[in-house]
Structures are given as structure tokens and as C-alpha cells.
Amino acid sequence: MNLILIGPPGAGKGTQAKRLVAERGMVQLSTGDMLRAARTSGTEMGQRVAAVMERGELVTDEIVIGLIEEQLRGLDASGVIFDGFPRTLSQAEALGTLLSGMGQDVDAVIEMRVDDDALVERITGRFTCGDCGEVYHDRTRPTAKPGVCDVCGSTNLKRRSDDNEDALRRRLMDYYKQTSPLLGYYFAHGKLAGVDAMAEMDTVAAEIAARLEAA
Ligand code: ADP
Ligand code: AMP
């Protein structure tokens, strides 16, 4: 099962991907996480993309396609969730080619629909565990004990430097210009389903599960 989660920044893609990993043993491939890891470890590519990410712009197709290709090559999993990739038509076409080279296909694409107005609050309240990657929110999903990750007990909780209103506006603009055409692309391929991502996290998870059963 190769599943793509599509939605604007803050739609809940990472949150739902982590649940699918925990509940179904799927593998999450997040290009945002890969790029942040490259930035933190200070690789040449990481240094090159740092300023672009900070501004909330897209990094080049070549870089992210290369990252996905590298990850897919070493992977032996029964299910993959693509989170934050593809974000352009070229990336979607490259993914199709990579998967068909492995005798596979994109099986389902789920659009996570959220009101734009809700995104600022979601993004500005987001923090994550720097050790296990669990996603939290100041209001809708705080940690049980302040400053301590519920999942792994780490106190290394972080906020992203691009989770501010200015960068969000640029990311949202890119979403509408570059990523939203993918909805038409996957609809035409008969792969697209939508979920109401304004609902509570458990409800969204149940809706996604229902879409996966139908795929
Ligand atoms: P994305 O990966 O699409 O950018 P995240 O999964 O990181 O989005 O979620 C963005 C923020 O919104 C996080 O702080 C998360 O805890 C919160 N969030 C996710 N899903 C919901 C939901 N259904 N209702 C309310 N808040 C949510
Ligand atoms: P995300 O974690 O998905 O919100 O991505 C964070 C940032 O990483 C984005 O604002 C982009 O700068 C970059 N990025 C992540 N995935 C992609 C992609 N598929 N294509 C281009 N840039 C990306």
C-alpha cells in the first residue's frame, strides 16, 4: 500500500502518518523531516536548503526526488505513507516512475481538507519531540506532563523556525499554486479521496482508515 497524504501545512498529515505507523506498521516518508535532518547534520545539501526552508519556499524537485529515491531503494515495507511529497506535478510524475520501476503504484491519495483560517492557529501552536518526532499542539494536543514527551519521556521538545505567520503565508501560497493541481492529477487517475481534517484527530484517523479499506 502506497499512500499519499496531501494537504496544506498544518492539515495534520504528520499527526495521522504517525498513527498509521504505530497502528499498521507502515513507514512514513516525510521530505520535510529528511530536509530538516540534513540541515541539522550540516551536510552540504542541508546548508544549501536551510535559507529556502526558513522562508517557507519549496526546495528544488531534484533534491526531494533524490531523497525519496534513496529512501525507496532501501525499503522493504508493506506500506509507505508519503507525507509532504509529492508537492509539484514533476514530483508526482517522478514518484510514479520510481514506483513503476519497482512494480508498484500509488494506491491511494487522501486530501486532508482544512479551512485556511484554522491553519495559523495549528501552525503557531505546534511543537514536536526532537527525539521521537511525536507532534503536539499547545491547545489541542498538549503533553500530559508539561515539557515531557508522552511517548518517549524526552524533554527535548522543539518548535520549528518556519512555523510563523509570514512563512506560513508563503507555504500556503505554494500549496495553492504548486501542490493543489495534484488533486486534479490524482482524481483523473481515480486515486483521490478526501477527509474532513477539521474534525478531531480520532475522527480524522477513522475516516482515513475507512478510505484505506475502500482503496
Ligand atoms: P502537517 O504535517 O500537515 O503540517 P501536523 O500533523 O504537524 O500537520 O499538525 C499541525 C498541528 O495541528 C499540530 O500541532 C497538531 O498537533 C495539530 N493537529 C493535527 N491534527 C489536528 C486536528 N484534527 N485537530 C486539531 N489539531 C490538530
Ligand atoms: P514540511 O515539513 O512538509 O512542512 O516541509 C518543510 C519545508 O521543507 C517546506 O516548507 C519546504 O521548504 C521543504 N519541503 C518539504 N517537502 C518538500 C517537497 N516535496 N518539495 C519541495 N520542498 C519541500
Short mmCIF file of C-alpha atoms and ligand atoms in Angstrom, two decimals:
data_model
loop_
_atom_site.label_atom_id
_atom_site.label_comp_id
_atom_site.label_asym_id
_atom_site.label_seq_id
_atom_site.Cartn_x
_atom_site.Cartn_y
_atom_site.Cartn_z
CA MET A 1 0.00 0.00 0.00
CA ASN A 2 1.49 3.31 -1.12
CA LEU A 3 -0.49 6.17 0.36
CA ILE A 4 -0.05 9.89 -0.28
CA LEU A 5 -1.37 12.42 2.23
CA ILE A 6 -1.99 15.80 0.62
CA GLY A 7 -3.00 18.94 2.48
CA PRO A 8 -1.81 22.43 3.34
CA PRO A 9 0.80 22.96 6.07
CA GLY A 10 -0.89 22.20 9.39
CA ALA A 11 -3.58 19.93 7.92
CA GLY A 12 -2.48 17.07 10.18
CA LYS A 13 -0.51 14.92 7.71
CA GLY A 14 2.34 14.20 10.11
CA THR A 15 -0.05 13.53 13.01
CA GLN A 16 -2.04 10.98 11.01
CA ALA A 17 1.06 9.45 9.40
CA LYS A 18 2.49 8.74 12.86
CA ARG A 19 -0.73 6.99 13.87
CA LEU A 20 -0.64 4.81 10.76
CA VAL A 21 2.96 3.90 11.56
CA ALA A 22 2.05 2.95 15.15
CA GLU A 23 -1.18 1.13 14.28
CA ARG A 24 -0.35 -0.54 10.95
CA GLY A 25 3.43 -0.77 10.85
CA MET A 26 3.59 1.45 7.79
CA VAL A 27 6.67 3.57 7.05
CA GLN A 28 6.40 7.38 6.96
CA LEU A 29 8.49 9.16 4.34
CA SER A 30 8.41 12.88 5.09
CA THR A 31 10.59 15.01 2.84
CA GLY A 32 10.30 17.85 5.38
CA ASP A 33 11.78 15.59 8.09
CA MET A 34 14.54 14.42 5.72
CA LEU A 35 15.45 18.00 4.81
CA ARG A 36 15.44 19.09 8.47
CA ALA A 37 17.73 16.15 9.31
CA ALA A 38 20.13 17.19 6.52
CA ARG A 39 20.06 20.76 7.84
CA THR A 40 20.76 19.68 11.41
CA SER A 41 23.61 17.39 10.45
CA GLY A 42 25.07 20.23 8.36
CA THR A 43 25.53 18.33 5.09
CA GLU A 44 26.34 20.43 2.01
CA MET A 45 22.78 19.95 0.75
CA GLY A 46 21.39 20.78 4.21
CA GLN A 47 23.26 24.08 4.22
CA ARG A 48 22.03 24.87 0.72
CA VAL A 49 18.33 24.36 1.58
CA ALA A 50 18.33 25.99 5.04
CA ALA A 51 17.50 29.54 3.92
CA VAL A 52 14.87 28.35 1.42
CA MET A 53 13.09 26.35 4.13
CA GLU A 54 13.33 29.23 6.58
CA ARG A 55 11.47 31.46 4.12
CA GLY A 56 8.83 28.77 3.58
CA GLU A 57 9.69 28.24 -0.10
CA LEU A 58 9.92 24.90 -1.88
CA VAL A 59 13.33 23.32 -2.37
CA THR A 60 14.11 22.02 -5.85
CA ASP A 61 12.36 18.97 -7.31
CA GLU A 62 15.76 17.43 -7.98
CA ILE A 63 16.72 17.43 -4.30
CA VAL A 64 13.48 15.98 -2.92
CA ILE A 65 13.12 13.40 -5.68
CA GLY A 66 16.71 12.31 -4.93
CA LEU A 67 15.86 11.94 -1.24
CA ILE A 68 12.76 9.84 -1.93
CA GLU A 69 14.60 7.67 -4.43
CA GLU A 70 17.32 6.96 -1.88
CA GLN A 71 14.77 6.01 0.80
CA LEU A 72 12.66 3.84 -1.50
CA ARG A 73 15.69 1.90 -2.69
CA GLY A 74 16.49 0.58 0.78
CA LEU A 75 12.93 -0.05 1.80
CA ASP A 76 11.29 -3.38 2.40
CA ALA A 77 7.94 -2.37 3.87
CA SER A 78 4.37 -3.42 3.36
CA GLY A 79 3.13 0.14 3.35
CA VAL A 80 4.54 3.59 2.74
CA ILE A 81 2.97 6.93 3.64
CA PHE A 82 4.26 9.85 1.59
CA ASP A 83 3.91 12.95 3.79
CA GLY A 84 4.71 16.30 2.18
CA PHE A 85 5.72 14.64 -1.09
CA PRO A 86 4.89 14.99 -3.94
CA ARG A 87 4.30 18.75 -3.87
CA THR A 88 4.61 19.52 -7.61
CA LEU A 89 3.45 17.77 -10.78
CA SER A 90 7.08 16.92 -11.65
CA GLN A 91 7.48 15.25 -8.27
CA ALA A 92 4.23 13.30 -8.81
CA GLU A 93 5.43 12.08 -12.20
CA ALA A 94 8.83 11.13 -10.80
CA LEU A 95 7.18 9.18 -7.98
CA GLY A 96 5.03 7.31 -10.49
CA THR A 97 8.12 6.37 -12.48
CA LEU A 98 10.05 5.28 -9.37
CA LEU A 99 7.20 3.10 -8.14
CA SER A 100 6.51 1.51 -11.51
CA GLY A 101 10.23 0.65 -11.73
CA MET A 102 9.63 -1.35 -8.53
CA GLY A 103 6.49 -3.00 -9.94
CA GLN A 104 4.30 -0.80 -7.71
CA ASP A 105 1.88 2.09 -7.99
CA VAL A 106 0.32 4.83 -5.90
CA ASP A 107 -2.65 3.05 -4.28
CA ALA A 108 -4.46 5.88 -2.54
CA VAL A 109 -4.26 9.65 -2.25
CA ILE A 110 -6.05 11.32 0.63
CA GLU A 111 -6.72 15.02 0.60
CA MET A 112 -6.89 16.45 4.12
CA ARG A 113 -9.29 19.39 3.91
CA VAL A 114 -8.93 22.21 6.42
CA ASP A 115 -10.19 25.79 6.48
CA ASP A 116 -7.34 28.22 5.80
CA ASP A 117 -8.37 30.21 8.88
CA ALA A 118 -7.57 27.24 11.14
CA LEU A 119 -4.03 26.83 9.83
CA VAL A 120 -2.44 29.81 11.59
CA GLU A 121 -3.54 28.51 14.99
CA ARG A 122 -2.47 24.96 14.16
CA ILE A 123 0.96 26.03 12.94
CA THR A 124 1.77 28.60 15.60
CA GLY A 125 0.75 26.17 18.38
CA ARG A 126 2.71 23.21 17.02
CA PHE A 127 5.68 21.63 18.80
CA THR A 128 7.30 18.25 18.36
CA CYS A 129 9.51 15.87 20.28
CA GLY A 130 13.06 16.27 18.99
CA ASP A 131 13.81 12.63 19.87
CA CYS A 132 10.82 10.56 18.65
CA GLY A 133 9.06 13.11 16.39
CA GLU A 134 5.67 13.00 18.15
CA VAL A 135 3.56 16.02 17.16
CA TYR A 136 1.84 18.18 19.82
CA HIS A 137 -0.18 21.37 19.99
CA ASP A 138 -0.40 23.94 22.79
CA ARG A 139 -4.19 23.77 22.88
CA THR A 140 -5.47 20.68 21.03
CA ARG A 141 -2.79 18.16 21.96
CA PRO A 142 -0.63 19.27 24.88
CA THR A 143 1.73 16.83 26.60
CA ALA A 144 0.25 15.18 29.70
CA LYS A 145 3.17 16.50 31.79
CA PRO A 146 4.42 19.95 30.75
CA GLY A 147 7.74 19.79 28.93
CA VAL A 148 7.87 15.99 28.72
CA CYS A 149 7.06 13.86 25.65
CA ASP A 150 4.19 11.42 26.37
CA VAL A 151 5.63 8.80 24.06
CA CYS A 152 9.34 8.63 24.90
CA GLY A 153 9.75 10.78 28.03
CA SER A 154 12.21 13.16 26.36
CA THR A 155 12.34 16.80 27.46
CA ASN A 156 13.75 17.81 24.06
CA LEU A 157 10.57 19.49 22.77
CA LYS A 158 11.02 21.85 19.82
CA ARG A 159 9.28 24.44 17.71
CA ARG A 160 10.08 24.87 14.02
CA SER A 161 11.59 28.20 12.99
CA ASP A 162 9.35 28.28 9.88
CA ASP A 163 6.19 27.88 12.00
CA ASN A 164 5.41 31.59 11.98
CA GLU A 165 2.71 33.55 10.16
CA ASP A 166 4.99 35.02 7.46
CA ALA A 167 6.49 31.70 6.39
CA LEU A 168 3.06 30.03 6.65
CA ARG A 169 1.61 32.51 4.15
CA ARG A 170 4.37 31.68 1.67
CA ARG A 171 3.92 27.94 2.25
CA LEU A 172 0.17 28.27 1.75
CA MET A 173 0.67 30.25 -1.46
CA ASP A 174 2.94 27.48 -2.76
CA TYR A 175 0.38 24.90 -1.73
CA TYR A 176 -2.31 26.53 -3.84
CA LYS A 177 -0.04 27.27 -6.81
CA GLN A 178 2.09 24.16 -6.99
CA THR A 179 0.53 21.37 -4.93
CA SER A 180 -3.23 21.74 -5.34
CA PRO A 181 -3.05 20.83 -9.09
CA LEU A 182 -2.07 17.34 -7.87
CA LEU A 183 -5.62 16.89 -6.63
CA GLY A 184 -6.87 17.04 -10.23
CA TYR A 185 -4.00 14.84 -11.36
CA TYR A 186 -4.79 12.06 -8.87
CA PHE A 187 -8.54 12.45 -9.33
CA ALA A 188 -8.02 11.82 -13.04
CA HIS A 189 -6.06 8.69 -12.10
CA GLY A 190 -9.01 7.52 -9.95
CA LYS A 191 -6.93 7.63 -6.77
CA LEU A 192 -8.28 10.62 -4.86
CA ALA A 193 -10.40 10.58 -1.70
CA GLY A 194 -10.98 13.43 0.73
CA VAL A 195 -11.38 13.60 4.50
CA ASP A 196 -12.64 16.41 6.72
CA ALA A 197 -9.43 17.27 8.57
CA MET A 198 -11.22 19.93 10.67
CA ALA A 199 -12.62 17.09 12.77
CA GLU A 200 -10.96 15.79 15.93
CA MET A 201 -7.82 13.72 15.42
CA ASP A 202 -9.55 10.38 16.28
CA THR A 203 -12.36 11.12 13.83
CA VAL A 204 -9.88 12.01 11.08
CA ALA A 205 -7.99 8.77 11.78
CA ALA A 206 -11.22 6.75 11.49
CA GLU A 207 -12.09 8.45 8.20
CA ILE A 208 -8.64 7.70 6.81
CA ALA A 209 -8.96 4.06 7.90
CA ALA A 210 -12.29 3.84 6.06
CA ARG A 211 -10.74 5.29 2.89
CA LEU A 212 -7.89 2.79 3.10
CA GLU A 213 -10.30 -0.14 3.42
CA ALA A 214 -12.05 1.07 0.27
CA ALA A 215 -8.80 1.56 -1.72
P1 ADP B 1 1.15 18.79 8.81
O1 ADP B 1 2.07 17.59 8.93
O2 ADP B 1 0.06 18.58 7.81
O3 ADP B 1 1.88 20.09 8.60
P2 ADP B 1 0.72 18.34 11.68
O4 ADP B 1 0.33 16.90 11.76
O5 ADP B 1 2.10 18.69 12.11
O6 ADP B 1 0.40 18.94 10.21
O7 ADP B 1 -0.35 19.16 12.54
C1 ADP B 1 -0.23 20.58 12.69
C2 ADP B 1 -0.68 20.97 14.10
O8 ADP B 1 -2.08 20.78 14.24
C3 ADP B 1 -0.02 20.13 15.21
O9 ADP B 1 0.26 20.98 16.31
C4 ADP B 1 -1.08 19.08 15.55
O10 ADP B 1 -1.00 18.67 16.93
C5 ADP B 1 -2.38 19.84 15.27
N1 ADP B 1 -3.43 18.97 14.74
C6 ADP B 1 -3.30 17.93 13.87
N2 ADP B 1 -4.48 17.37 13.58
C7 ADP B 1 -5.42 18.10 14.27
C8 ADP B 1 -6.85 18.02 14.40
N3 ADP B 1 -7.56 17.09 13.72
N4 ADP B 1 -7.47 18.91 15.20
C9 ADP B 1 -6.76 19.87 15.87
N5 ADP B 1 -5.41 19.99 15.81
C10 ADP B 1 -4.75 19.12 15.01
P1 AMP B 2 7.02 20.20 5.81
O1 AMP B 2 7.72 19.53 6.94
O2 AMP B 2 6.33 19.22 4.90
O3 AMP B 2 6.12 21.32 6.27
O4 AMP B 2 8.16 20.88 4.91
C1 AMP B 2 9.00 21.88 5.45
C2 AMP B 2 9.76 22.59 4.32
O5 AMP B 2 10.62 21.65 3.64
C3 AMP B 2 8.88 23.18 3.21
O6 AMP B 2 8.39 24.47 3.53
C4 AMP B 2 9.87 23.21 2.03
O7 AMP B 2 10.79 24.27 2.16
C5 AMP B 2 10.63 21.90 2.22
N1 AMP B 2 9.98 20.73 1.56
C6 AMP B 2 9.48 19.62 2.16
N2 AMP B 2 8.98 18.75 1.26
C7 AMP B 2 9.17 19.33 0.05
C8 AMP B 2 8.85 18.93 -1.29
N3 AMP B 2 8.24 17.76 -1.55
N4 AMP B 2 9.20 19.76 -2.29
C9 AMP B 2 9.82 20.94 -2.06
N5 AMP B 2 10.14 21.39 -0.83
C10 AMP B 2 9.82 20.60 0.22
#
